[in-house]
PDB file of C-alpha atoms in Angstrom:
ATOM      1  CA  UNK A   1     -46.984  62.034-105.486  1.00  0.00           C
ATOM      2  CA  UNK A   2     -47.827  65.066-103.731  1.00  0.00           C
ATOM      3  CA  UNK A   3     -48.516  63.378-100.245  1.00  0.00           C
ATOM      4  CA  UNK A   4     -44.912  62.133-100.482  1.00  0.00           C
ATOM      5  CA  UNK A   5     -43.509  65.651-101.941  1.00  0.00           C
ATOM      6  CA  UNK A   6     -44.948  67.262 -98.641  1.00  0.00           C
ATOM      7  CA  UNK A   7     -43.361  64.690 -96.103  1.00  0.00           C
ATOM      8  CA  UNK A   8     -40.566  66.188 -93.933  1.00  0.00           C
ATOM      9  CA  UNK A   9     -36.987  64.694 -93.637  1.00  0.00           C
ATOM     10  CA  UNK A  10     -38.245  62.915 -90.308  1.00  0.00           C
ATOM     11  CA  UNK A  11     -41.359  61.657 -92.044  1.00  0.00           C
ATOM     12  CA  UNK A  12     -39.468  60.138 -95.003  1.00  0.00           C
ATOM     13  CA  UNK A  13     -36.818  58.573 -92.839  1.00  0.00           C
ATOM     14  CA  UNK A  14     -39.225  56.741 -90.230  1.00  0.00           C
ATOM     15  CA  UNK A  15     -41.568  55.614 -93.453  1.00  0.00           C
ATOM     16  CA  UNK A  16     -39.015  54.540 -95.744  1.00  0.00           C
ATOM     17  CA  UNK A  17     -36.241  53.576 -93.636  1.00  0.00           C
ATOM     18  CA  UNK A  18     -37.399  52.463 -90.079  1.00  0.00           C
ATOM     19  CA  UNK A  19     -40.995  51.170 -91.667  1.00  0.00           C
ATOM     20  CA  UNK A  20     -39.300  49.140 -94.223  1.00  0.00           C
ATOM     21  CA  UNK A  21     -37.076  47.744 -91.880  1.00  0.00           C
ATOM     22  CA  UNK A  22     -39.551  46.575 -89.364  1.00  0.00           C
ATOM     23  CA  UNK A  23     -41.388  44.885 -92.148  1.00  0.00           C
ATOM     24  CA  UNK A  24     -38.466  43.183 -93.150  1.00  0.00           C
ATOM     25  CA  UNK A  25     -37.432  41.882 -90.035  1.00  0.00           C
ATOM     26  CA  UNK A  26     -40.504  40.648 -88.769  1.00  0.00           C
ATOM     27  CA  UNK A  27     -40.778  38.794 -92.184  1.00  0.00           C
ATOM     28  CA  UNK A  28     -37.103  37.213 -92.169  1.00  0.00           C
ATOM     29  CA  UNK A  29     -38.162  36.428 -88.256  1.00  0.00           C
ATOM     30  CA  UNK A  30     -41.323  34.631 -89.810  1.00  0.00           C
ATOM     31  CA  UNK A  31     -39.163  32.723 -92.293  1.00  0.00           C
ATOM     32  CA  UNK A  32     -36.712  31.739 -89.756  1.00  0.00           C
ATOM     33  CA  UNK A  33     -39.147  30.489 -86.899  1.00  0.00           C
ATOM     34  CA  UNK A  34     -40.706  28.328 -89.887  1.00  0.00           C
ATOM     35  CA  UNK A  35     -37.117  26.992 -90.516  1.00  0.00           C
ATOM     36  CA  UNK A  36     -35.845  26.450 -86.786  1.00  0.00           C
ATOM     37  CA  UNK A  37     -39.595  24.771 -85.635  1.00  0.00           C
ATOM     38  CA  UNK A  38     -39.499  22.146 -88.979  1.00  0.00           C
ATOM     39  CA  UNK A  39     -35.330  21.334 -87.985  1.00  0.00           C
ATOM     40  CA  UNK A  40     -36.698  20.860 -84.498  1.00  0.00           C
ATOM     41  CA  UNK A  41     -39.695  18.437 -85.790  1.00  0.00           C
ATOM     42  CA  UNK A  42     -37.374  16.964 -88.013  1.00  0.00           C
ATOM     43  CA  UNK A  43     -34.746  16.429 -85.198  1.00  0.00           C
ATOM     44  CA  UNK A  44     -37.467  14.938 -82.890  1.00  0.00           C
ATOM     45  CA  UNK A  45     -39.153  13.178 -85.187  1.00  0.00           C
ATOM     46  CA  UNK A  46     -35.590  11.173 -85.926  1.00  0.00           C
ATOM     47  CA  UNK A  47     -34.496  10.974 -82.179  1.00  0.00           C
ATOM     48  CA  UNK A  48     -38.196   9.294 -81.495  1.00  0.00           C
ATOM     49  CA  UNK A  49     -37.502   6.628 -84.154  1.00  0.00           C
ATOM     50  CA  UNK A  50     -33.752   5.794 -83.232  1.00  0.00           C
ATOM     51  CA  UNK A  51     -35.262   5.417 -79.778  1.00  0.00           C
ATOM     52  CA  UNK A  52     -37.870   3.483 -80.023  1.00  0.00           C
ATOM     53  CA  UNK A  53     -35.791   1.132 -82.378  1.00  0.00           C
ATOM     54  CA  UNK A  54     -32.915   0.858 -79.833  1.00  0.00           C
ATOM     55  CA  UNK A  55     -35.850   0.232 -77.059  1.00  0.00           C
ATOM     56  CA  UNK A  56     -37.409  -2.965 -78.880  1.00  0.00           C
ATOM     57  CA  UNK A  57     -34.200  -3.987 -80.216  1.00  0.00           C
ATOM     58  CA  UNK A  58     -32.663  -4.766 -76.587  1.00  0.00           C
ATOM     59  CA  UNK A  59     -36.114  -6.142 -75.291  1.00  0.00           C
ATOM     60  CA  UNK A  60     -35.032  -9.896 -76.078  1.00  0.00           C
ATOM     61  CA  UNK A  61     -37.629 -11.723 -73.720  1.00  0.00           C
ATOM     62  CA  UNK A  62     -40.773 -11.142 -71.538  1.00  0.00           C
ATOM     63  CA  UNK A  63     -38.971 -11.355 -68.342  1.00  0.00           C
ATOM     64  CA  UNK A  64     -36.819  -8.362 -69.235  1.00  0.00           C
ATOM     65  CA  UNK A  65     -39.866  -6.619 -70.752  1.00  0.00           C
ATOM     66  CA  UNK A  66     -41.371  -7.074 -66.973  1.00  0.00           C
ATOM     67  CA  UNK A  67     -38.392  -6.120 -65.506  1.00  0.00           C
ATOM     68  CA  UNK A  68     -38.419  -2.591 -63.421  1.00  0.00           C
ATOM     69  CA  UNK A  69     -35.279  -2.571 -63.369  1.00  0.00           C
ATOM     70  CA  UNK A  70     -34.138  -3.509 -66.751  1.00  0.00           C
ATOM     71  CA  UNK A  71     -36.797  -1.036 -67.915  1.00  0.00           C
ATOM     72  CA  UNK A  72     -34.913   1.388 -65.808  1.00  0.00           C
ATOM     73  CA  UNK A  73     -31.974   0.975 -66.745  1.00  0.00           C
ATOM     74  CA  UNK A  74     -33.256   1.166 -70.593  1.00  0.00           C
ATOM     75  CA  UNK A  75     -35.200   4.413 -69.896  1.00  0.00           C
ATOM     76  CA  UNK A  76     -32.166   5.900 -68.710  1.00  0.00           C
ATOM     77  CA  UNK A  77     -29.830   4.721 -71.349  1.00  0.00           C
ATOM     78  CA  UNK A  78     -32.519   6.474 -73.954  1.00  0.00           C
ATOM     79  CA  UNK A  79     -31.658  10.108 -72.380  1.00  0.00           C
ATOM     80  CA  UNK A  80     -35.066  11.192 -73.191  1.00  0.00           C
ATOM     81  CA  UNK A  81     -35.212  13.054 -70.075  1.00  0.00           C
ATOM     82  CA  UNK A  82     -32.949  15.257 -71.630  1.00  0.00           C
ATOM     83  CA  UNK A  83     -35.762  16.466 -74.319  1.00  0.00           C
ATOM     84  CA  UNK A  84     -38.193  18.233 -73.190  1.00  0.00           C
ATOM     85  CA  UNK A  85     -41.038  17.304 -75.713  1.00  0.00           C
ATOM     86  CA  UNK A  86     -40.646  13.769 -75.737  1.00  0.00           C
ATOM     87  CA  UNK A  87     -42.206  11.379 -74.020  1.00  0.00           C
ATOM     88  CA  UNK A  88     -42.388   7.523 -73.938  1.00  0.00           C
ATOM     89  CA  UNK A  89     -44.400   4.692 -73.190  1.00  0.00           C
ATOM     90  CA  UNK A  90     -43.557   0.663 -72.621  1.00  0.00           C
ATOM     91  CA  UNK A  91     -46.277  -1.590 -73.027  1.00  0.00           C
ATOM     92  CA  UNK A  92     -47.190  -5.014 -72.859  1.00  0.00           C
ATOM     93  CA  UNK A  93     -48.479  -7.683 -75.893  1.00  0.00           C
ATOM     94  CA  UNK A  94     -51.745  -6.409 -74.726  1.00  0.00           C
ATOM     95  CA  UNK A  95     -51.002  -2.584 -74.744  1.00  0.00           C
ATOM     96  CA  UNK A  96     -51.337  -2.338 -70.955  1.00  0.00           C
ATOM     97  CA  UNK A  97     -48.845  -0.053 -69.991  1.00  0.00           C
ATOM     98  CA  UNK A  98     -45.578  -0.858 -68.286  1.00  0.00           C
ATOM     99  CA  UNK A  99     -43.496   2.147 -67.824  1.00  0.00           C
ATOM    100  CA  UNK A 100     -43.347   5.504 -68.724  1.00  0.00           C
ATOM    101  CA  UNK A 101     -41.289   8.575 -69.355  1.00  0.00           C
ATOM    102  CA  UNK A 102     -42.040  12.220 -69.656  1.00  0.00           C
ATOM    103  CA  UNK A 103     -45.706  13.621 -69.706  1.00  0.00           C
ATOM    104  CA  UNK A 104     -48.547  11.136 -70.336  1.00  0.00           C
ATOM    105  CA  UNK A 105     -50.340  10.709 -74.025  1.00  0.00           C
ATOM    106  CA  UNK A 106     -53.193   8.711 -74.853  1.00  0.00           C
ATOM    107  CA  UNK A 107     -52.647   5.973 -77.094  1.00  0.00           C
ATOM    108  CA  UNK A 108     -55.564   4.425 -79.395  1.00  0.00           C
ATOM    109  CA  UNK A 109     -56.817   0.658 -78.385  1.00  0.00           C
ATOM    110  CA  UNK A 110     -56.756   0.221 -82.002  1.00  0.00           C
ATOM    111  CA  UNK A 111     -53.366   0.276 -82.643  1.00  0.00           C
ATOM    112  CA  UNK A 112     -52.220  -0.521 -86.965  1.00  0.00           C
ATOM    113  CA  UNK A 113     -50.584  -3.488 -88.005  1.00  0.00           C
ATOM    114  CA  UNK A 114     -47.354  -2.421 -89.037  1.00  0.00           C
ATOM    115  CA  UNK A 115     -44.532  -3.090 -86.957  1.00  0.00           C
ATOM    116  CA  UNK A 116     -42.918   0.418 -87.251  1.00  0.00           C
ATOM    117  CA  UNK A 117     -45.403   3.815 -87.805  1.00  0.00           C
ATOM    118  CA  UNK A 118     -45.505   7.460 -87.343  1.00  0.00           C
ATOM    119  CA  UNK A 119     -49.486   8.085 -86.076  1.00  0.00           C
ATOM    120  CA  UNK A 120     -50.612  11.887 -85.126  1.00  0.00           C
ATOM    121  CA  UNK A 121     -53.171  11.919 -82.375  1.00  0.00           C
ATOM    122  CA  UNK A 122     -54.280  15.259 -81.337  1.00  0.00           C
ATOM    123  CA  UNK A 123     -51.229  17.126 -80.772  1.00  0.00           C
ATOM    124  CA  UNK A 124     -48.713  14.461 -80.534  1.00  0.00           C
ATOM    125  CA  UNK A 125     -46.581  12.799 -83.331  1.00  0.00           C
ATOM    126  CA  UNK A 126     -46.317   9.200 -82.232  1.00  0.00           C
ATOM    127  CA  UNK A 127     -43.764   6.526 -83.110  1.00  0.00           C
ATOM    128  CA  UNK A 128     -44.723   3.353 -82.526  1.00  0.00           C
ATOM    129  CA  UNK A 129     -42.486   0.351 -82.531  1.00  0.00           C
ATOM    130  CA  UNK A 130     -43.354  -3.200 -81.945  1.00  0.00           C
ATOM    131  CA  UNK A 131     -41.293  -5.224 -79.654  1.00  0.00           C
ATOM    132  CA  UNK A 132     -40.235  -9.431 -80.844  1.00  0.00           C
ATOM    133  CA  UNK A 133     -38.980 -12.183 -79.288  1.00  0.00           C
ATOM    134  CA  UNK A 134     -35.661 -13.015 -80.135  1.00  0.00           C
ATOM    135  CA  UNK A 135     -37.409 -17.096 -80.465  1.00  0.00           C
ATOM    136  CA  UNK A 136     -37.786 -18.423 -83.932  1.00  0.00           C
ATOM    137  CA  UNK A 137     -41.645 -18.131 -82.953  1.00  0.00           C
ATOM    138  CA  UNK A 138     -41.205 -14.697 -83.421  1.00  0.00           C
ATOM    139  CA  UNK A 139     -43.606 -13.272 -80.472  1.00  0.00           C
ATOM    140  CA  UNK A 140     -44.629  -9.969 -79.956  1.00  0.00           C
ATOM    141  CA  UNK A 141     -43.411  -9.401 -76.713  1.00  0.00           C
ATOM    142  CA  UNK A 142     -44.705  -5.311 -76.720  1.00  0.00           C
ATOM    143  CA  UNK A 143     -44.801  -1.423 -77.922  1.00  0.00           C
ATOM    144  CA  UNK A 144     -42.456   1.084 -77.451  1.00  0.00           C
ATOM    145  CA  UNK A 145     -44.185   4.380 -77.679  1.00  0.00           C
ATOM    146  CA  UNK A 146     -42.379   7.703 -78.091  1.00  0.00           C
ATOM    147  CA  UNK A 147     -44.563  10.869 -78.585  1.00  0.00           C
ATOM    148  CA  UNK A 148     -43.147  14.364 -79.931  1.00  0.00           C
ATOM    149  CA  UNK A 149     -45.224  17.023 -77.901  1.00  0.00           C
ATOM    150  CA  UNK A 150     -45.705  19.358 -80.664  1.00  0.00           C
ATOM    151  CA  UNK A 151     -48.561  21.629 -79.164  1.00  0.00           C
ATOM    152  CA  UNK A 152     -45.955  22.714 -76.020  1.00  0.00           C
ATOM    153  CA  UNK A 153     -43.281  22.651 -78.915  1.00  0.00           C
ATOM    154  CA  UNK A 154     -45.422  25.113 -81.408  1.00  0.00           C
ATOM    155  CA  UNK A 155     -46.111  27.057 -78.438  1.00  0.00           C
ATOM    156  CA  UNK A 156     -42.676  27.336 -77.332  1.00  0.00           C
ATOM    157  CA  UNK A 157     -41.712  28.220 -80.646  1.00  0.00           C
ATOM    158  CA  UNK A 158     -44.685  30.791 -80.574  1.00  0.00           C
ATOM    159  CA  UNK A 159     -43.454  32.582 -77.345  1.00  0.00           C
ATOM    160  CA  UNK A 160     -39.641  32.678 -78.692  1.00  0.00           C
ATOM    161  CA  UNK A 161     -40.901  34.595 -81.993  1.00  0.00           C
ATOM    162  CA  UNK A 162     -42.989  37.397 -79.921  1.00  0.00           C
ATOM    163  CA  UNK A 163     -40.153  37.539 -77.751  1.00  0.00           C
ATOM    164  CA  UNK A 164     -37.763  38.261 -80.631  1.00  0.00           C
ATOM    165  CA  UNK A 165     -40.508  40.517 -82.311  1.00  0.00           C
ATOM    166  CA  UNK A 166     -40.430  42.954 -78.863  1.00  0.00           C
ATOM    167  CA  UNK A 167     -36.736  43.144 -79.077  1.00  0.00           C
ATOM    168  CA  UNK A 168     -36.952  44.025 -82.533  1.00  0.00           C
ATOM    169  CA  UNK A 169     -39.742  46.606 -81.852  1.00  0.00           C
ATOM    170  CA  UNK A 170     -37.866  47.784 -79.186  1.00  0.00           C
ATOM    171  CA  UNK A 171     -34.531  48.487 -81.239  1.00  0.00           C
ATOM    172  CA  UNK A 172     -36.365  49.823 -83.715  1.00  0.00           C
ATOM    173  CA  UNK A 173     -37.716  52.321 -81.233  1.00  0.00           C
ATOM    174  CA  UNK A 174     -34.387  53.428 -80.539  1.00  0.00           C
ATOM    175  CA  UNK A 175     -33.452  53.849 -84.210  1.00  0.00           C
ATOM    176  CA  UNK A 176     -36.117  56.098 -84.559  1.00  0.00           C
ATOM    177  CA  UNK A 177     -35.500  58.008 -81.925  1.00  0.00           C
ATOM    178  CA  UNK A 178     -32.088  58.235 -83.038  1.00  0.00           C
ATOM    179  CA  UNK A 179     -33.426  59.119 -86.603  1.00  0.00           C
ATOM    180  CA  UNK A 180     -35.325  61.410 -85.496  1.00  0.00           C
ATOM    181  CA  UNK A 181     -32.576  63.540 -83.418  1.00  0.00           C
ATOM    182  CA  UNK A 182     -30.469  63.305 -86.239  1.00  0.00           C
ATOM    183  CA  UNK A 183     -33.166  64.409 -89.071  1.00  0.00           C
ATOM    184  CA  UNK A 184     -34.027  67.391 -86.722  1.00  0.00           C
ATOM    185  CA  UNK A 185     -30.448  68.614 -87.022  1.00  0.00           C
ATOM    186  CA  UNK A 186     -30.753  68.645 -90.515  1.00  0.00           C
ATOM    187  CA  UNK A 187     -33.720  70.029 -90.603  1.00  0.00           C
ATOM    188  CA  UNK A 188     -33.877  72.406 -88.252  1.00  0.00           C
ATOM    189  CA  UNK A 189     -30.793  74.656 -89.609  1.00  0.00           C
ATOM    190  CA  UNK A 190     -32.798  74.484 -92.846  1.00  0.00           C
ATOM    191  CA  UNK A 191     -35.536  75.587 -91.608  1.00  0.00           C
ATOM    192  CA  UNK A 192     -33.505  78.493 -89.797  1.00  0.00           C
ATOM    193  CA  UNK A 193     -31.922  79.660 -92.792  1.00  0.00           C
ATOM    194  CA  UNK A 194     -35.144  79.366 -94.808  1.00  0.00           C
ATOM    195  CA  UNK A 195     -36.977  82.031 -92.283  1.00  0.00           C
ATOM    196  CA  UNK A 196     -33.757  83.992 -92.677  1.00  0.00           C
ATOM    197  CA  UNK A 197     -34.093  83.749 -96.200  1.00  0.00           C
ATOM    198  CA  UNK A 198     -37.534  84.967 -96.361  1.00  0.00           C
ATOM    199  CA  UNK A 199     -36.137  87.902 -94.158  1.00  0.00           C
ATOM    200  CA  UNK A 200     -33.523  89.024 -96.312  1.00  0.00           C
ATOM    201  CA  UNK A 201     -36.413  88.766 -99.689  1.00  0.00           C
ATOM    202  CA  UNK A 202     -38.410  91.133 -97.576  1.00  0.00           C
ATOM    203  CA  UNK A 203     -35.679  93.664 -96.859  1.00  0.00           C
ATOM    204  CA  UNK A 204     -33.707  92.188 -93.669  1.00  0.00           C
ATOM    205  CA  UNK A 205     -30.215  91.963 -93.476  1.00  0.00           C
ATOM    206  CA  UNK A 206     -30.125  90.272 -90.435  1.00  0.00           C
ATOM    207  CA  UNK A 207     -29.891  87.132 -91.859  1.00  0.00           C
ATOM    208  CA  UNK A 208     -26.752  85.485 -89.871  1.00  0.00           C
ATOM    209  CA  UNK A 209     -27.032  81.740 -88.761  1.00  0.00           C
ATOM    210  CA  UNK A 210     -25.629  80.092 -86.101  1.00  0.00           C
ATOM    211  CA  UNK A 211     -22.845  77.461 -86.233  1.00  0.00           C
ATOM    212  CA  UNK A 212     -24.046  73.643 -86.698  1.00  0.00           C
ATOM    213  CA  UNK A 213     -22.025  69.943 -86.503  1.00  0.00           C
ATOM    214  CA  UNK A 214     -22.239  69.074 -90.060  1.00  0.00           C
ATOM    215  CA  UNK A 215     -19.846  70.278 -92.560  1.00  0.00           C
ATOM    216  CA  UNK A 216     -22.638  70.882 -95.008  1.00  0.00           C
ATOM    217  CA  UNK A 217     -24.795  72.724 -92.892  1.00  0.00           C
ATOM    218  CA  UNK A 218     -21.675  74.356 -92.254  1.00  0.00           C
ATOM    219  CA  UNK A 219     -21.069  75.500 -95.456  1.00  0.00           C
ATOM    220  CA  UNK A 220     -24.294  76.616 -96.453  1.00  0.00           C
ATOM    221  CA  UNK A 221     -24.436  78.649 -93.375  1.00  0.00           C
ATOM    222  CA  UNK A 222     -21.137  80.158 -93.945  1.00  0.00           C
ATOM    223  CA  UNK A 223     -22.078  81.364 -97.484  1.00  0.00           C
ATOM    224  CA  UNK A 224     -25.575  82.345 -96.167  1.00  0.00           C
ATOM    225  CA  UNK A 225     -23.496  84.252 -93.096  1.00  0.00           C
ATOM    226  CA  UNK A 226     -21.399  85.676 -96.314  1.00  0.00           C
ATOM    227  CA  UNK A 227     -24.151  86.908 -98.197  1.00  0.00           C
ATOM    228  CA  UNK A 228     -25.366  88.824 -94.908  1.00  0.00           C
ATOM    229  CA  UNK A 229     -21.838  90.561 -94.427  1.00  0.00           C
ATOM    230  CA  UNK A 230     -21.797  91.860 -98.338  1.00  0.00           C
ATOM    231  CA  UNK A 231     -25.385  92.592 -98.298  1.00  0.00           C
ATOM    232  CA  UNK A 232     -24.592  94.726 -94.930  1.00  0.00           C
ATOM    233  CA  UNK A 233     -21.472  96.447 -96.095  1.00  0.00           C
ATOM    234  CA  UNK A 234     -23.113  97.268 -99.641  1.00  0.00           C
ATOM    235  CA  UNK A 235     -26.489  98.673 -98.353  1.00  0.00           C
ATOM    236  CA  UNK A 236     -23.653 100.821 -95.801  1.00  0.00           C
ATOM    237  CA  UNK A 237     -21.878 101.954 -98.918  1.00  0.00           C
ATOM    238  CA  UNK A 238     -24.861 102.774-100.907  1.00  0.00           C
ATOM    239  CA  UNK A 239     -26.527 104.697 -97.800  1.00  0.00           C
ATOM    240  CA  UNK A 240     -23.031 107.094 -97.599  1.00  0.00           C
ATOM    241  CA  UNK A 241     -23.208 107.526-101.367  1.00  0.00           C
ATOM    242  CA  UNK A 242     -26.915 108.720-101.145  1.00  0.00           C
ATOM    243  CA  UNK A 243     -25.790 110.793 -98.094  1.00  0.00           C
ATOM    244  CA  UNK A 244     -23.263 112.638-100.276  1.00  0.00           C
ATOM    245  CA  UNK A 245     -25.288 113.188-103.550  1.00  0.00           C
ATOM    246  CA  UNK A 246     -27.878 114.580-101.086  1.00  0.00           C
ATOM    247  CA  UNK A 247     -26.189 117.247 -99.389  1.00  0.00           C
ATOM    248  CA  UNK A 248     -24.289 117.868-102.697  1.00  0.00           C
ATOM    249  CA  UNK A 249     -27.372 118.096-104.308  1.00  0.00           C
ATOM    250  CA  UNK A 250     -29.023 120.420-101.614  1.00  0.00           C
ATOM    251  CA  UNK A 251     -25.506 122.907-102.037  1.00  0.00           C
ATOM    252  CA  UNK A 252     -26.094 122.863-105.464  1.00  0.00           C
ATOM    253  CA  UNK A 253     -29.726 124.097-105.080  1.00  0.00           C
ATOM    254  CA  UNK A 254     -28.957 126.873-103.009  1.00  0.00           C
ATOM    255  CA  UNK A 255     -25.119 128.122-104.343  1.00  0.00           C
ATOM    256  CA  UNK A 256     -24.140 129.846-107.685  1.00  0.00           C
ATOM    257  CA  UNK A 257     -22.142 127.485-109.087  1.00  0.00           C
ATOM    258  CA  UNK A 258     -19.296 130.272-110.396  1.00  0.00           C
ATOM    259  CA  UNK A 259     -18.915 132.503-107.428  1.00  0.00           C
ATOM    260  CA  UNK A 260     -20.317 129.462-104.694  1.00  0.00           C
ATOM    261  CA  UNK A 261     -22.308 132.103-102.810  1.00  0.00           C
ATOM    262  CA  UNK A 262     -26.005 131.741-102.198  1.00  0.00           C
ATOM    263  CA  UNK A 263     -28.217 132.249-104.710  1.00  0.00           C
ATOM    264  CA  UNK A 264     -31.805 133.993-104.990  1.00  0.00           C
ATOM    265  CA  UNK A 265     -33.921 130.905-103.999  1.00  0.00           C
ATOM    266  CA  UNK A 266     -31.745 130.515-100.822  1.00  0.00           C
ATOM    267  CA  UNK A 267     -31.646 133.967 -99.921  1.00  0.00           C
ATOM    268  CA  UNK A 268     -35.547 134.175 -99.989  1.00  0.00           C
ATOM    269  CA  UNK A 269     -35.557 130.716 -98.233  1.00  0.00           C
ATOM    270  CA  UNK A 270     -33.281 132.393 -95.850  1.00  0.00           C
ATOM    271  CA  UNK A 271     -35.466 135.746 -94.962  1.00  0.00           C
ATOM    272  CA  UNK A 272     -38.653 134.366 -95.023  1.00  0.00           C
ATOM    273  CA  UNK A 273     -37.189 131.850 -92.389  1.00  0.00           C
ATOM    274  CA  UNK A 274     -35.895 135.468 -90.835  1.00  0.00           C
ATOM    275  CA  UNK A 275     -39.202 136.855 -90.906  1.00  0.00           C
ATOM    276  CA  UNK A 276     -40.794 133.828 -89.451  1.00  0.00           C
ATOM    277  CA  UNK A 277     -38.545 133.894 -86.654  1.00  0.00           C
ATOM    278  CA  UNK A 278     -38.956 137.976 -85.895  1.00  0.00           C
ATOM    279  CA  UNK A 279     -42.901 137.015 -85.925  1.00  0.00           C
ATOM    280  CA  UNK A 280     -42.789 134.015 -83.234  1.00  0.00           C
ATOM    281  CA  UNK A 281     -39.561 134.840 -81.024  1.00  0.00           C
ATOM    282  CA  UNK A 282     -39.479 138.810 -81.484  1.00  0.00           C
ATOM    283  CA  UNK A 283     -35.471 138.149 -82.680  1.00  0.00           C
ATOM    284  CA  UNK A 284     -33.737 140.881 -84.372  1.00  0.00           C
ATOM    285  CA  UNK A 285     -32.059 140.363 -87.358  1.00  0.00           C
ATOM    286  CA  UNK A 286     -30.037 142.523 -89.800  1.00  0.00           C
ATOM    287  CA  UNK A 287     -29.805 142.962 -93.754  1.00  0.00           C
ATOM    288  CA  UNK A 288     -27.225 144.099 -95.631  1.00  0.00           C
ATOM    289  CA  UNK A 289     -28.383 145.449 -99.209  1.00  0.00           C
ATOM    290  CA  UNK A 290     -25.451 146.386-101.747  1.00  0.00           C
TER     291      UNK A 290
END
């Protein structure tokens, strides 16, 4: 395509190198924050079950349920303060909360019948798990609620992929200036020796270039710096030659060519330019007739 034909050296590399690149990245980038966010749902999703399963499987009784410090102790042995996006919630037979962990969620007064289910309410994945007596009544002594915050999660997520995208902007920044300083001393030299080259069509012999980094360049500019020195010494030689036939060619004109004295066209050429001088400087001259 012409529009391509016409692109400089810079032009191509920054379109078809850097802009390529770029794309690439930010689309392996894409891929990858995709990947890492559904590992980390995955993760949290997993750690929220195993949780709230250990929770109601060590509740044995009411009084432990009511227990602050039992709860305490329970909340701590979970290590959910260590994740960031989880939270929890202990509650009572009749859902009344009885101790919590992590940032607050709502939880629906209509809660399913199942004793273990994933429910999604608003932003948060929640993992409910009903707590039993240990008695052969079977009682439901509780819930043990344990919510993935997935909106600060996303966001997170979000913020760590713009980040990224600015270092990658910013390194490709670099590379182009870097591209660029390194296509301008291609194509600078090239576009030296082209002017010079246009010179020496029109006539110039001054066509020598100066010395550049890369062996290529180099070598074109030696053989270009080559050309120069024949072209120089030939047009030399040829204007000595020309020299020579001239003023052989002007003795010819005027001499005899057996006795190699003057002949009648120079000696007329010679007194008229006698004559002419007599008329404008009043010189004397003298002619000798035999």
């Amino acid at each position: 395509m012409p529009f391509f034909q016409n692109l400089s050296i810079q032009s191509r590399l920054l379109l078809f190198v850097i802009g390529p690149v770029f794309a690439l990245s930010c689309i392996l980038l894409l891929f990858d924050f995709k990947e890492q966010l559904q590992r980390e749902e995955d993760k949290l999703s997993q750690h929220a079950l195993t949780t709230a399963k250990f929770l109601s499987a060590v509740i044995h009784n009411q009084t432990e349920l009511h227990s602050k410090d039992y709860i305490g102790r329970l909340l701590k042995a979970s290590q959910l303060n260590r994740e960031p996006y989880l939270s929890l919630i202990i509650s009572d037979a009749d859902n009344q909360a009885i101790a919590n962990l992590g940032t607050s969620f709502n939880i629906s007064e209509t809660l399913p019948q199942q004793d273990t289910i994933v429910m999604q309410q608003n932003t948060h994945d929640i993992t409910m798990v009903k707590v039993f007596s240990t008695e052969s009544t079977h009682r439901l002594l509780g819930y043990v609620f344990v919510a993935i915050d997935k909106g600060s999660l996303i966001e997170d997520h979000r913020q760590a992929f713009i980040k990224n995208v600015g270092y990658i902007t910013l390194a490709l920044i670099l590379c182009s200036i870097l591209v660029s300083w390194v296509s301008r001393s291609i194509s600078q030299p090239i576009r030296d020796m082209t002017s010079a080259l246009k010179r020496f069509v029109i006539g110039s012999q001054q066509v020598s270039q100066g010395k550049n980094t890369l062996p290529e360049i180099q070598s074109l500019q030696s053989t270009i710096n080559q050309i120069s020195r024949d072209m120089q010494h030939v047009e030399a030689d040829m204007r000595h030659r020309i020299q020579d036939a001239q003023a052989q060619l002007r003795y010819q004109a005027r001499h005899d060519a057996l006795t190699g004295l003057v002949n009648r066209q120079e000696l007329e050429r010679r007194l008229q330019q006698a004559l002419q001088d007599v008329k404008q400087h009043r010189a004397n001259h003298v002619f000798c007739y035999m």
